Amino acid sequence: MTFTRQAFRGTLTVFNGNEDTPMRDVKLTLRVNNTEGDIATANEFQVGLESIDGFNGKAELGAGWELAPGATGKATILYIPTKHAAPTEPTDYVFSGSLSYTDPYNGLTATREIYPRNADGEPHPRPQADILHAARRLR
C-alpha cells in the first residue's frame, strides 16, 4: 500500500499604510494554469484558505475581508494536487491571481496582480495493487 500526498502553501501579506481608514472588501482571486494556459480545475488541484491572520471577516476565499488602519494581514493558501495534476509525467503549472480592495486613501476599488510562480507537478505513485493488475493485463 502506498499513501503519499504533497501540498504547498502560498502566503500573501498585506500592509495597510493608512493610519486612519481600514482597507475594506479585500478579496483574493487565485488562478492555476498549465503552461499552455489551460485553467486547472478542482480535478487537478484542491485550493483552499488555510488561515487568515490580521484580517477581519469570514475565513473564506473571496469573502471580502477588512484590514484595520496600520495593520498587517496574512492569508495562507493550501494547494493540494490530485492524481490528475500529473497523471503520467511531470506537468508545469503557473500559480497567479489578483488582490482587490477598497483603497483607504480614495475609496476606489484597486486591483493588483499577484506575480505568477511556476511549480511542477510530479506523478503520484501508483498503489501496488494497480501495478500488479496492469502487469497481469500485459501477460
Coordinates of N, CA and C in Angstrom, one line a residue:
M1 N 0.8 -1.2 0.0 CA 0.0 0.0 0.0 C 0.9 1.2 0.0
T2 N 0.5 2.2 -0.8 CA 1.3 3.4 -0.9 C 0.3 4.6 -0.6
F3 N 0.8 5.5 0.3 CA 0.0 6.7 0.5 C 0.9 7.8 0.6
T4 N 0.7 8.8 -0.3 CA 1.5 10.0 -0.4 C 0.7 11.1 -0.9
R5 N 1.0 12.3 -0.4 CA 0.3 13.5 -0.8 C 1.2 14.7 -0.5
Q6 N 1.4 15.4 -1.5 CA 2.3 16.6 -1.2 C 1.4 17.8 -1.5
A7 N 1.7 18.8 -0.8 CA 0.9 20.1 -0.9 C 2.0 21.2 -0.8
F8 N 1.6 22.4 -1.1 CA 2.4 23.5 -0.9 C 1.5 24.7 -0.5
R9 N 2.2 25.6 0.2 CA 1.5 26.8 0.7 C 1.9 28.1 -0.1
G10 N 0.9 28.9 -0.3 CA 1.2 30.2 -0.8 C 0.8 31.2 0.3
T11 N 1.6 32.2 0.5 CA 1.3 33.2 1.6 C 1.2 34.6 1.0
L12 N 0.2 35.3 1.3 CA 0.0 36.7 0.9 C 0.0 37.6 2.1
T13 N 0.9 38.6 2.2 CA 1.0 39.5 3.3 C 0.6 40.9 2.8
V14 N -0.3 41.6 3.5 CA -0.7 42.9 3.0 C -0.6 43.9 4.2
F15 N 0.0 45.1 4.0 CA 0.1 46.1 5.0 C -0.8 47.3 4.6
N16 N -1.7 47.7 5.5 CA -2.5 48.9 5.3 C -1.7 50.1 5.8
G17 N -1.1 50.9 4.9 CA -0.4 52.0 5.3 C -1.2 53.2 5.8
N18 N -2.5 53.2 5.6 CA -3.3 54.3 6.1 C -3.5 54.2 7.6
E19 N -3.2 55.2 8.3 CA -3.3 55.2 9.8 C -4.7 55.5 10.3
D20 N -5.6 55.9 9.4 CA -7.0 56.3 9.9 C -8.1 55.4 9.3
T21 N -7.9 54.9 8.2 CA -9.1 54.2 7.5 C -8.7 52.8 7.2
P22 N -9.6 51.8 7.5 CA -9.4 50.4 7.1 C -9.4 50.2 5.6
M23 N -8.7 49.1 5.2 CA -8.9 48.6 3.8 C -10.2 47.7 3.9
R24 N -11.1 47.9 3.0 CA -12.3 47.2 3.0 C -12.4 46.3 1.8
D25 N -13.3 45.3 1.9 CA -13.6 44.4 0.8 C -12.3 43.8 0.1
V26 N -11.4 43.4 1.0 CA -10.1 42.8 0.5 C -10.5 41.4 0.0
K27 N -10.2 41.1 -1.3 CA -10.6 39.8 -1.9 C -9.4 39.3 -2.7
L28 N -9.2 38.0 -2.5 CA -8.2 37.3 -3.2 C -8.8 36.3 -4.2
T29 N -8.3 36.5 -5.5 CA -8.8 35.6 -6.5 C -7.5 34.8 -7.0
L30 N -7.6 33.5 -7.1 CA -6.5 32.7 -7.4 C -6.7 32.0 -8.7
R31 N -5.6 31.8 -9.4 CA -5.6 31.0 -10.7 C -4.5 30.0 -10.7
V32 N -4.8 28.8 -11.3 CA -3.8 27.8 -11.5 C -4.0 27.4 -13.0
N33 N -2.9 27.6 -13.8 CA -2.9 27.3 -15.2 C -1.8 26.3 -15.5
N34 N -2.0 25.5 -16.5 CA -0.8 24.8 -17.0 C 0.0 25.7 -18.0
T35 N 1.1 25.3 -18.4 CA 1.9 26.3 -19.2 C 1.4 26.6 -20.6
E36 N 0.4 25.8 -21.0 CA -0.3 26.1 -22.3 C -1.4 27.1 -22.1
G37 N -1.7 27.5 -20.8 CA -2.7 28.5 -20.5 C -4.0 27.9 -20.1
D38 N -4.2 26.6 -20.1 CA -5.4 26.0 -19.7 C -5.6 26.1 -18.2
I39 N -6.8 26.4 -17.8 CA -7.1 26.6 -16.4 C -7.2 25.3 -15.7
A40 N -6.5 25.1 -14.6 CA -6.6 23.9 -13.8 C -7.9 24.0 -13.0
T41 N -8.6 22.8 -12.9 CA -9.9 22.8 -12.1 C -9.7 22.0 -10.8
A42 N -10.7 21.9 -10.1 CA -10.7 21.1 -8.9 C -10.3 19.6 -9.1
N43 N -10.4 19.2 -10.4 CA -10.0 17.9 -10.8 C -8.5 17.7 -10.6
E44 N -7.7 18.8 -10.9 CA -6.3 18.8 -10.8 C -5.7 19.3 -9.4
F45 N -6.4 20.3 -8.9 CA -5.9 20.9 -7.6 C -7.1 21.3 -6.7
Q46 N -6.9 21.0 -5.4 CA -7.7 21.5 -4.4 C -7.0 22.7 -3.8
V47 N -7.8 23.8 -3.9 CA -7.2 25.1 -3.4 C -8.1 25.6 -2.3
G48 N -7.5 25.9 -1.2 CA -8.3 26.4 0.0 C -7.5 27.3 0.9
L49 N -8.3 28.1 1.5 CA -7.7 29.1 2.5 C -7.4 28.3 3.8
E50 N -6.1 28.2 4.1 CA -5.7 27.5 5.3 C -5.9 28.4 6.6
S51 N -5.5 29.7 6.5 CA -5.6 30.6 7.6 C -5.6 32.0 7.2
I52 N -6.2 32.9 8.0 CA -6.0 34.3 7.9 C -5.6 34.8 9.2
D53 N -4.8 35.9 9.2 CA -4.3 36.5 10.5 C -4.3 38.0 10.2
G54 N -4.9 38.7 11.1 CA -4.9 40.2 10.9 C -6.1 40.7 10.2
F55 N -6.7 39.9 9.3 CA -7.9 40.3 8.5 C -9.1 40.0 9.4
N56 N -10.1 40.9 9.2 CA -11.4 40.6 9.9 C -12.4 40.1 8.8
G57 N -13.2 39.1 9.1 CA -14.2 38.6 8.2 C -14.2 37.1 8.1
K58 N -15.0 36.5 7.3 CA -15.1 35.1 7.2 C -13.8 34.5 6.6
A59 N -13.4 33.4 7.1 CA -12.2 32.7 6.7 C -12.6 31.9 5.4
E60 N -12.9 32.7 4.3 CA -13.2 32.1 3.0 C -12.6 32.9 1.9
L61 N -12.1 32.2 0.9 CA -11.6 33.0 -0.2 C -12.7 33.8 -0.9
G62 N -12.4 35.0 -1.2 CA -13.4 35.9 -1.9 C -14.5 36.4 -1.0
A63 N -14.3 36.3 0.3 CA -15.3 36.7 1.3 C -15.4 38.2 1.4
G64 N -14.3 38.9 1.2 CA -14.3 40.4 1.4 C -13.9 40.7 2.8
W65 N -12.6 40.7 3.1 CA -12.1 40.9 4.5 C -11.9 42.4 4.7
E66 N -11.6 42.8 5.9 CA -11.3 44.1 6.3 C -9.9 44.1 7.0
L67 N -9.1 45.1 6.8 CA -7.8 45.2 7.4 C -7.7 46.6 8.1
A68 N -7.6 46.6 9.4 CA -7.6 47.8 10.2 C -6.5 48.7 9.8
P69 N -6.6 50.0 10.1 CA -5.6 51.0 9.8 C -4.3 50.6 10.5
G70 N -3.2 50.8 9.7 CA -1.8 50.5 10.2 C -1.6 49.0 10.5
A71 N -2.5 48.1 10.1 CA -2.3 46.7 10.4 C -1.7 45.9 9.2
T72 N -1.2 44.7 9.5 CA -0.7 43.8 8.6 C -1.6 42.5 8.6
G73 N -2.0 42.1 7.4 CA -2.8 40.9 7.3 C -2.1 39.8 6.5
K74 N -2.3 38.6 6.9 CA -1.6 37.5 6.2 C -2.6 36.4 5.9
A75 N -2.7 35.9 4.7 CA -3.5 34.8 4.3 C -2.6 33.7 3.8
T76 N -2.9 32.5 4.2 CA -2.1 31.3 3.8 C -3.1 30.4 3.0
I77 N -2.6 30.1 1.8 CA -3.4 29.2 0.9 C -2.7 27.9 0.8
L78 N -3.6 26.8 0.8 CA -3.0 25.5 0.6 C -3.4 24.9 -0.7
Y79 N -2.4 24.5 -1.5 CA -2.7 24.0 -2.8 C -2.3 22.5 -2.7
I80 N -3.3 21.6 -3.0 CA -3.1 20.2 -3.0 C -3.4 19.6 -4.4
P81 N -2.3 19.1 -5.0 CA -2.5 18.5 -6.3 C -3.2 17.1 -6.2
T82 N -4.1 16.8 -7.1 CA -4.8 15.5 -7.1 C -3.9 14.6 -8.0
K83 N -4.3 13.4 -8.1 CA -3.6 12.4 -9.0 C -3.7 12.8 -10.5
H84 N -4.7 13.7 -10.8 CA -4.9 14.1 -12.2 C -4.1 15.3 -12.6
A85 N -3.3 15.9 -11.6 CA -2.5 17.1 -11.9 C -1.3 16.7 -12.8
A86 N -0.8 15.5 -12.6 CA 0.3 15.0 -13.4 C 0.2 13.5 -13.5
P87 N -0.8 13.0 -14.3 CA -1.1 11.6 -14.3 C 0.1 10.6 -14.7
T88 N 0.9 11.0 -15.7 CA 1.9 10.1 -16.1 C 3.3 10.7 -16.2
E89 N 3.4 12.0 -16.3 CA 4.7 12.7 -16.4 C 4.6 14.0 -15.7
P90 N 5.7 14.6 -15.4 CA 5.7 15.9 -14.7 C 5.0 16.9 -15.6
T91 N 4.3 17.8 -14.9 CA 3.5 18.8 -15.6 C 3.8 20.2 -14.9
D92 N 4.1 21.2 -15.7 CA 4.3 22.5 -15.1 C 3.0 23.3 -15.0
Y93 N 2.9 24.0 -13.9 CA 1.8 24.9 -13.6 C 2.2 26.3 -13.2
V94 N 1.4 27.2 -13.5 CA 1.6 28.6 -13.2 C 0.6 29.0 -12.1
F95 N 1.0 29.5 -11.0 CA 0.1 29.9 -9.9 C 0.1 31.5 -9.9
S96 N -1.1 32.1 -10.0 CA -1.2 33.5 -10.0 C -2.5 33.9 -9.4
G97 N -2.9 35.2 -9.6 CA -4.1 35.7 -9.1 C -4.1 37.2 -9.0
S98 N -5.1 37.7 -8.3 CA -5.2 39.1 -8.1 C -5.7 39.4 -6.7
L99 N -5.4 40.6 -6.2 CA -5.9 41.1 -4.9 C -6.7 42.3 -5.3
S100 N -7.9 42.4 -4.8 CA -8.7 43.6 -4.9 C -9.1 44.1 -3.6
Y101 N -9.3 45.4 -3.4 CA -9.7 46.0 -2.2 C -10.2 47.5 -2.4
T102 N -10.9 48.0 -1.4 CA -11.3 49.4 -1.5 C -10.1 50.2 -0.9
D103 N -9.5 51.0 -1.7 CA -8.3 51.8 -1.3 C -8.7 52.8 -0.2
P104 N -8.1 52.7 1.0 CA -8.4 53.5 2.1 C -8.1 55.0 1.9
Y105 N -7.3 55.3 0.9 CA -7.0 56.7 0.6 C -8.0 57.5 -0.2
N106 N -8.6 56.7 -1.2 CA -9.5 57.4 -2.1 C -10.9 56.8 -2.3
G107 N -11.1 55.6 -1.6 CA -12.4 54.9 -1.7 C -12.7 54.2 -3.0
L108 N -11.7 54.2 -3.9 CA -11.9 53.5 -5.1 C -11.4 52.0 -5.0
T109 N -12.0 51.2 -5.9 CA -11.6 49.8 -5.9 C -10.2 49.7 -6.6
A110 N -9.3 49.0 -6.0 CA -8.0 48.8 -6.6 C -7.8 47.3 -6.8
T111 N -7.1 47.0 -7.9 CA -6.8 45.6 -8.2 C -5.3 45.5 -8.5
R112 N -4.6 44.5 -7.8 CA -3.2 44.3 -8.0 C -3.0 42.8 -8.4
E113 N -2.3 42.6 -9.5 CA -2.0 41.3 -9.9 C -0.9 40.7 -9.0
I114 N -1.1 39.4 -8.8 CA -0.1 38.6 -8.0 C 0.9 38.1 -8.9
Y115 N 2.2 38.3 -8.6 CA 3.3 37.8 -9.5 C 3.2 36.3 -9.7
P116 N 3.1 35.8 -10.9 CA 3.0 34.4 -11.1 C 4.2 33.6 -10.7
R117 N 4.0 32.4 -10.2 CA 5.1 31.5 -9.8 C 4.8 30.2 -10.5
N118 N 5.9 29.6 -10.9 CA 5.8 28.3 -11.6 C 6.2 27.2 -10.6
A119 N 5.5 26.0 -10.8 CA 5.9 24.8 -10.0 C 5.5 23.6 -10.9
D120 N 6.2 22.5 -10.7 CA 5.9 21.4 -11.4 C 5.2 20.3 -10.6
G121 N 4.3 19.7 -11.2 CA 3.6 18.6 -10.5 C 4.2 17.2 -11.0
E122 N 4.5 16.4 -10.0 CA 5.1 15.1 -10.3 C 4.0 14.0 -10.2
P123 N 4.1 13.0 -11.1 CA 3.1 11.9 -11.0 C 3.0 11.3 -9.6
H124 N 1.8 11.0 -9.2 CA 1.6 10.3 -7.9 C 2.0 8.8 -8.1
P125 N 2.6 8.2 -7.1 CA 2.9 6.8 -7.1 C 1.6 6.0 -7.2
R126 N 1.7 5.0 -8.0 CA 0.5 4.1 -8.2 C 0.5 3.1 -7.1
P127 N -0.6 2.8 -6.5 CA -0.7 1.7 -5.5 C -0.2 0.4 -6.1
Q128 N 0.4 -0.4 -5.2 CA 0.9 -1.7 -5.7 C -0.1 -2.6 -6.3
A129 N -1.4 -2.5 -5.9 CA -2.4 -3.3 -6.5 C -2.7 -2.9 -7.9
D130 N -2.6 -1.6 -8.2 CA -2.8 -1.1 -9.6 C -1.7 -1.6 -10.5
I131 N -0.5 -1.6 -10.0 CA 0.7 -2.0 -10.8 C 0.6 -3.5 -11.1
L132 N 0.2 -4.3 -10.1 CA 0.0 -5.8 -10.3 C -1.1 -6.1 -11.3
H133 N -2.2 -5.3 -11.2 CA -3.3 -5.5 -12.1 C -2.9 -5.2 -13.5
A134 N -2.2 -4.1 -13.7 CA -1.7 -3.7 -15.0 C -0.7 -4.8 -15.6
A135 N 0.1 -5.3 -14.7 CA 1.1 -6.3 -15.2 C 0.4 -7.6 -15.6
R136 N -0.7 -8.0 -14.9 CA -1.5 -9.1 -15.3 C -2.1 -8.9 -16.7
R137 N -2.6 -7.7 -16.9 CA -3.2 -7.4 -18.2 C -2.2 -7.6 -19.4
L138 N -1.0 -7.3 -19.1 CA 0.0 -7.3 -20.2 C 0.5 -8.8 -20.5
R139 N 0.2 -9.7 -19.6 CA 0.6 -11.1 -19.9 C -0.2 -11.8 -20.9

